[in-house]
Amino acid sequence: MSSPLIQSKLPNVGTTIFTVMSGLANQFNAINLGQGFPDYQMNEDLMNKVTEVMQKGWNQYVPMQGYMPLRESIAEKVDYLYQTKIDPGSQVTITPGGTYAIYTALTAILQPGDEVIIFEPGYDSYIPNVEINGAVPVLIDLKFPEYKIDWNEVRKKVSKKTKAIMLNSPHNPTGAVLHSSDMEELRDIVNGTNIFIVSDEVYEHLIFDNIPHQSILLYPDLLERSFVCFSFGKTYNCTGWKLGYCISSPESMIEFRKVHQFNCFSCHTPSQVALADFLRNKEDYLSLSGIMQEKRDYFLRLMRDTRFGMLNSSGSYFICAKYDRISDEHDRDFAIRITKEFGVATIPVSVFYKSGTDNRVVRFCFSKKKETLETAVERLSKI
Ligand code: PMP
Ligand code: GLN
């Protein structure tokens, strides 16, 4: 029961599924293939670098916008990867994670009654971020089981009130990715409108099978109307660092920073100073796709010994699986039961739909050590 003195701004929201399933995994000593995080150590050089800069005295506030050399490294990286020139002074802000960047962008632009187009299944913070600002999520289902966007449906749902479209590629929870044809559709739809795009690209470097990442940053006309959100946690196997950044036009960034400066002000200094150098090491982030693709393929091979029906994943930490050959339970009941009875935690995909659509699908996180995946699948093969 929450306090009767508070009129909740999020009356329909409970505790996130990630906290629920990780709690259950701990309680039942289960292997946690639910919440998305690696179970292996992050890069040792980067860890040492943070320690070194702390010892050298980098322990006080950096500027509110972020440590300038880090923003310069980000601008260099954007130029290298996407051939787009951005100004580190006016277009990049360092944030305490990707989730915060998305929340801040939405808070900066939304007025009560504005509509935001959100695709479902979708990352669980988007809808509450919209609703807490008094705005209205307009929901569109991705086409099951490929989880593709039906752009004609987007055309139908765009209205005078549409303030923003929320994008996420590579996609959580499905691992679907956007292609250049999607970006062309998007450009066509927003052209001549005042619609913003909030693009969640935290899995930028986790994309498989040589598919190029379709960043908003490849399209200067889209960048003008976008807030593009990233997370160092995903790039450097350190989700607990909670450090990321947002890129937008200089004009939009002014409003973003008005919100940011009175919420967080500035982020953790030692990690920013360490990353300013470390980000120039291209090999490190470029090798990530290969490493994670190998994990996906290994997990897929192991899962052949189970009765799960694996869906496609072209990116992210995640792959979804149908379990209709095993059970017709609701996915939440199924996920809870297999955590308790078989010792493997997953995430039920219905939680990523406001309507609770249940296609009998659970999400697995494969950013784990080989041994973890092996033990988990050994257990899953008994179901
Ligand atoms: N967006 C998506 C789709 C994610 O999966 C995550 C992972 N937590 C985030 C945003 C947030 O990243 P961060 O931990 O940097 O806030
Ligand atoms: N992004 C991670 C996931 O989808 C979890 C982040 C969180 O716990 N909020 O599993």
XYZ file of C-alpha atoms and ligand atoms in Angstrom:
409
model
C 0.000 0.000 0.000
C 1.448 3.375 -0.923
C 0.820 6.476 1.194
C -2.812 7.696 1.161
C -1.371 11.221 1.283
C 0.077 10.851 -2.204
C -2.079 11.111 -5.273
C -0.020 8.742 -7.413
C 1.297 10.012 -10.716
C 1.719 6.394 -11.760
C -1.320 4.665 -10.244
C -1.083 1.607 -12.484
C 2.603 0.935 -12.029
C 4.065 -1.732 -9.754
C 7.664 -2.877 -9.254
C 9.506 -3.518 -12.531
C 9.667 -7.094 -13.753
C 13.491 -6.937 -13.696
C 13.494 -6.393 -9.959
C 10.790 -9.006 -9.448
C 12.512 -11.739 -11.483
C 16.017 -11.007 -10.189
C 14.609 -11.108 -6.638
C 12.991 -14.460 -7.377
C 16.204 -15.759 -8.975
C 18.121 -14.868 -5.794
C 15.472 -16.326 -3.535
C 15.407 -19.660 -5.370
C 19.088 -19.703 -6.224
C 18.202 -19.839 -9.920
C 20.403 -18.976 -12.888
C 19.373 -15.481 -13.884
C 18.730 -15.299 -17.633
C 16.086 -12.659 -16.888
C 17.442 -9.175 -16.233
C 19.913 -8.051 -18.896
C 23.466 -7.906 -17.581
C 26.690 -9.813 -18.250
C 27.859 -12.267 -15.569
C 31.519 -11.866 -16.583
C 34.080 -9.240 -15.655
C 34.284 -5.946 -17.528
C 37.464 -4.781 -19.268
C 40.362 -4.763 -16.839
C 42.183 -1.816 -18.447
C 39.095 0.347 -18.099
C 38.695 -0.652 -14.453
C 42.341 0.183 -13.788
C 41.993 3.486 -15.583
C 39.094 4.550 -13.337
C 41.092 3.626 -10.238
C 44.083 5.537 -11.570
C 42.156 8.741 -12.274
C 40.499 8.601 -8.852
C 43.905 8.334 -7.254
C 45.114 11.254 -9.335
C 42.348 13.384 -7.826
C 39.519 13.346 -10.391
C 36.856 13.226 -7.703
C 34.995 16.528 -7.888
C 32.182 17.747 -10.134
C 32.712 17.969 -13.856
C 30.571 20.455 -15.817
C 26.821 19.843 -15.871
C 26.915 18.921 -19.587
C 29.614 16.297 -18.969
C 33.418 16.116 -19.034
C 34.379 17.918 -22.249
C 37.116 15.501 -23.418
C 34.590 12.662 -23.160
C 32.073 14.616 -25.233
C 34.849 15.252 -27.779
C 35.638 11.530 -27.938
C 31.930 10.814 -28.468
C 31.800 13.333 -31.333
C 34.872 11.682 -32.928
C 33.262 8.275 -32.572
C 30.012 9.504 -34.151
C 31.973 10.934 -37.077
C 33.903 7.679 -37.486
C 30.880 5.364 -37.247
C 28.157 7.426 -38.922
C 30.008 10.142 -40.865
C 28.045 12.822 -39.027
C 29.658 15.893 -37.521
C 28.226 16.893 -34.168
C 29.342 19.671 -31.868
C 30.479 18.240 -28.518
C 29.767 21.548 -26.801
C 26.128 21.952 -27.742
C 24.922 18.529 -28.885
C 26.140 15.979 -26.333
C 25.149 15.621 -22.685
C 26.488 12.886 -20.402
C 23.741 11.250 -18.350
C 23.447 8.711 -15.552
C 22.458 5.969 -18.017
C 20.298 5.534 -21.068
C 17.014 5.269 -19.153
C 17.583 8.688 -17.624
C 18.421 10.179 -21.030
C 15.098 8.911 -22.417
C 13.150 10.225 -19.418
C 14.856 13.604 -19.643
C 14.204 13.920 -23.382
C 10.513 13.090 -22.955
C 10.175 15.425 -19.977
C 11.806 18.234 -21.953
C 9.354 18.018 -24.851
C 6.018 16.750 -23.514
C 3.013 18.804 -22.466
C -0.131 17.260 -20.950
C -2.300 15.726 -23.674
C 0.533 15.248 -26.180
C 0.646 11.853 -27.838
C 3.705 9.629 -28.130
C 3.762 6.637 -30.463
C 5.254 3.612 -28.719
C 5.755 0.162 -30.218
C 4.932 -2.914 -28.201
C 6.412 -5.038 -26.848
C 8.587 -2.163 -25.629
C 11.090 -1.430 -22.886
C 9.145 -0.962 -19.691
C 10.184 2.589 -18.829
C 8.728 4.271 -21.929
C 5.031 4.337 -21.036
C 5.497 5.536 -17.424
C 7.916 8.211 -18.723
C 5.178 9.495 -21.012
C 2.356 9.228 -18.470
C 4.216 10.950 -15.643
C 4.361 13.973 -17.944
C 0.574 13.905 -18.449
C 1.024 12.781 -22.051
C -0.687 9.865 -23.773
C 1.012 6.749 -25.133
C -0.400 5.671 -28.505
C 0.434 2.005 -28.790
C 1.229 0.012 -31.906
C 1.934 -3.718 -31.835
C 5.035 -4.956 -33.627
C 4.025 -7.753 -36.009
C 4.494 -11.080 -34.226
C 6.653 -13.171 -34.527
C 9.182 -11.066 -36.503
C 8.333 -7.994 -34.433
C 8.430 -5.679 -37.442
C 6.926 -2.187 -37.582
C 3.813 -1.816 -39.727
C 4.460 1.685 -41.037
C 0.974 1.989 -42.502
C -0.384 1.591 -39.019
C 1.993 4.333 -37.869
C 0.609 6.590 -40.611
C -2.915 5.923 -39.346
C -2.017 6.657 -35.724
C -0.152 9.921 -36.353
C -2.396 12.847 -35.393
C -2.127 16.571 -34.761
C -1.325 15.701 -31.168
C 1.626 13.409 -31.997
C 4.627 14.945 -30.278
C 7.082 12.068 -30.586
C 7.771 8.595 -31.861
C 9.794 6.283 -29.613
C 12.254 4.021 -31.459
C 14.487 1.245 -30.141
C 16.939 -0.665 -32.308
C 18.416 -3.197 -31.567
C 15.233 -3.896 -29.715
C 14.583 -4.974 -26.161
C 12.945 -7.470 -25.554
C 12.895 -9.034 -29.039
C 16.323 -8.486 -30.627
C 14.633 -7.127 -33.773
C 16.528 -4.403 -35.651
C 15.525 -1.582 -37.971
C 16.672 -1.610 -41.597
C 17.260 1.264 -44.001
C 13.784 0.704 -45.477
C 12.331 1.414 -41.998
C 14.288 4.644 -41.787
C 12.961 5.703 -45.189
C 9.390 5.086 -44.011
C 10.085 7.065 -40.863
C 11.552 9.976 -42.814
C 8.558 9.997 -45.095
C 6.130 10.068 -42.146
C 7.803 12.821 -40.129
C 8.807 14.998 -43.063
C 7.009 18.359 -42.809
C 5.713 17.674 -39.270
C 6.894 18.830 -35.827
C 7.206 15.265 -34.555
C 10.245 14.448 -32.403
C 11.974 11.081 -32.337
C 13.388 9.639 -29.152
C 15.729 6.887 -30.273
C 16.935 4.335 -27.747
C 20.184 3.002 -29.189
C 21.736 1.509 -26.087
C 22.444 -1.734 -28.012
C 24.207 0.159 -30.818
C 27.211 -2.192 -30.720
C 25.265 -5.391 -30.140
C 24.061 -6.150 -33.652
C 24.695 -9.421 -35.447
C 25.090 -11.085 -38.851
C 26.880 -8.029 -40.304
C 23.694 -5.973 -40.255
C 24.600 -2.267 -40.102
C 23.093 -0.381 -37.165
C 20.546 2.112 -38.461
C 21.337 4.968 -36.129
C 19.419 8.221 -36.336
C 22.913 9.704 -36.526
C 23.194 8.452 -40.118
C 20.378 10.817 -41.096
C 21.106 14.509 -40.410
C 17.502 15.451 -41.263
C 16.244 13.033 -38.588
C 18.874 14.085 -36.045
C 17.482 17.645 -36.187
C 14.251 16.362 -34.600
C 15.717 13.607 -32.413
C 17.108 12.777 -29.021
C 19.418 9.787 -29.462
C 20.168 7.889 -26.249
C 23.137 5.634 -25.476
C 24.529 3.642 -22.545
C 28.159 2.930 -21.669
C 26.895 0.120 -19.460
C 26.018 -1.926 -22.540
C 29.152 -1.054 -24.494
C 31.617 -1.870 -21.741
C 29.887 -4.710 -19.867
C 29.325 -2.523 -16.825
C 25.561 -2.039 -16.528
C 26.027 -1.014 -12.894
C 27.984 2.076 -13.884
C 24.761 3.741 -15.024
C 26.462 6.121 -17.405
C 25.275 7.140 -20.848
C 24.667 10.127 -23.065
C 22.179 11.908 -25.253
C 22.789 13.545 -28.633
C 20.381 16.041 -30.179
C 20.285 19.283 -32.127
C 21.780 22.260 -30.231
C 18.303 23.846 -29.928
C 16.727 20.728 -28.416
C 19.705 20.188 -26.134
C 19.069 23.551 -24.445
C 15.711 22.249 -23.163
C 17.151 18.806 -22.339
C 19.788 20.427 -20.143
C 17.241 22.583 -18.341
C 15.684 19.372 -17.029
C 18.978 17.559 -16.534
C 20.693 20.309 -14.522
C 18.078 20.234 -11.760
C 17.741 16.486 -11.617
C 21.245 15.081 -11.785
C 23.441 18.080 -12.578
C 26.635 16.138 -13.375
C 27.585 12.453 -13.516
C 30.273 10.327 -11.896
C 33.601 12.029 -12.633
C 36.203 9.207 -12.564
C 34.361 7.048 -15.093
C 33.944 10.008 -17.459
C 37.633 10.875 -17.261
C 38.626 7.245 -17.847
C 36.204 6.818 -20.749
C 37.394 9.991 -22.486
C 40.581 8.095 -23.361
C 39.196 4.609 -23.515
C 36.541 5.453 -26.091
C 39.276 6.127 -28.668
C 40.084 2.406 -28.572
C 37.871 1.447 -31.514
C 38.725 -2.247 -31.423
C 37.075 -2.565 -28.058
C 33.588 -1.523 -29.132
C 33.906 -2.913 -32.646
C 34.640 -6.407 -31.325
C 31.508 -6.485 -29.202
C 29.098 -7.618 -31.938
C 31.237 -10.668 -32.724
C 31.572 -11.653 -29.074
C 27.857 -11.337 -28.430
C 26.883 -13.025 -31.702
C 28.968 -16.019 -30.658
C 27.028 -16.142 -27.394
C 23.713 -15.951 -29.219
C 24.747 -18.769 -31.575
C 26.056 -20.916 -28.727
C 22.849 -20.446 -26.772
C 20.749 -21.252 -29.856
C 22.727 -24.462 -30.445
C 22.271 -25.532 -26.827
C 18.566 -24.716 -26.905
C 17.994 -27.276 -29.680
C 17.879 -29.867 -26.901
C 14.827 -28.216 -25.359
C 11.183 -27.893 -26.334
C 11.375 -24.109 -26.610
C 10.706 -22.596 -30.044
C 13.409 -19.995 -30.549
C 12.524 -16.740 -32.334
C 14.989 -14.626 -34.272
C 17.398 -12.194 -32.592
C 19.543 -9.845 -34.683
C 20.841 -7.745 -31.809
C 20.801 -6.812 -28.091
C 21.430 -9.178 -25.152
C 18.180 -10.981 -25.729
C 16.394 -13.726 -27.584
C 12.761 -14.688 -27.191
C 11.309 -18.171 -27.224
C 7.849 -19.663 -27.514
C 6.954 -22.314 -24.984
C 3.559 -23.358 -26.337
C 4.836 -26.928 -26.882
C 5.533 -27.105 -23.153
C 2.626 -25.395 -21.477
C -0.396 -23.176 -22.017
C 0.155 -21.260 -18.767
C 0.170 -17.457 -18.806
C 3.765 -16.357 -19.487
C 4.142 -14.739 -16.070
C 3.021 -17.907 -14.283
C 5.275 -19.976 -16.517
C 8.321 -17.749 -15.882
C 7.753 -17.815 -12.120
C 7.226 -21.585 -12.099
C 10.362 -22.430 -14.063
C 12.396 -20.149 -11.823
C 11.145 -21.987 -8.747
C 10.979 -25.537 -10.104
C 13.800 -25.662 -12.645
C 16.124 -22.902 -11.400
C 16.230 -20.647 -14.470
C 14.843 -17.107 -14.415
C 13.535 -15.476 -17.616
C 11.350 -12.454 -18.380
C 7.725 -12.976 -19.507
C 7.199 -10.865 -22.623
C 3.578 -9.881 -21.819
C 4.934 -7.336 -19.314
C 6.203 -5.315 -22.266
C 2.615 -4.792 -23.488
C 0.255 -2.391 -21.746
C -2.629 -4.695 -22.688
C -0.681 -7.696 -21.367
C -0.736 -9.493 -24.771
C 0.479 -13.007 -24.072
C 1.901 -14.928 -27.031
C 3.367 -17.569 -24.688
C 6.837 -16.082 -25.124
C 9.656 -15.552 -22.623
C 12.865 -13.544 -23.034
C 16.298 -15.012 -22.342
C 19.431 -12.936 -21.737
C 22.454 -14.649 -23.331
C 25.195 -12.168 -22.318
C 26.553 -14.804 -19.948
C 29.588 -17.062 -19.545
C 29.469 -20.285 -21.580
C 29.248 -22.328 -18.365
C 26.244 -20.303 -17.222
C 24.446 -20.910 -20.514
C 25.333 -24.611 -20.419
C 24.023 -25.139 -16.890
C 20.891 -23.137 -17.628
C 20.081 -25.124 -20.758
C 20.767 -28.406 -19.021
C 18.002 -27.395 -16.616
C 15.724 -26.095 -19.374
C 16.017 -29.355 -21.289
C 14.273 -31.117 -18.376
C 11.087 -29.079 -18.812
N 16.910 1.042 -23.022
C 16.866 -0.279 -23.177
C 16.099 -0.836 -24.320
C 17.525 -1.110 -22.292
O 17.442 -2.423 -22.429
C 18.256 -0.545 -21.253
C 18.983 -1.459 -20.342
N 18.829 -1.291 -19.070
C 18.274 0.842 -21.126
C 17.583 1.612 -22.017
C 18.961 1.565 -20.033
O 20.276 1.595 -19.941
P 20.958 2.229 -18.640
O 21.222 1.110 -17.715
O 22.168 2.886 -19.166
O 19.995 3.204 -18.070
N 17.725 -3.375 -19.559
C 17.735 -4.495 -18.713
C 16.718 -5.502 -19.178
O 15.944 -5.235 -20.045
C 17.429 -4.213 -17.270
C 17.484 -2.847 -16.786
C 16.729 -2.679 -15.544
O 16.751 -3.530 -14.678
N 16.014 -1.612 -15.467
O 16.696 -6.579 -18.674
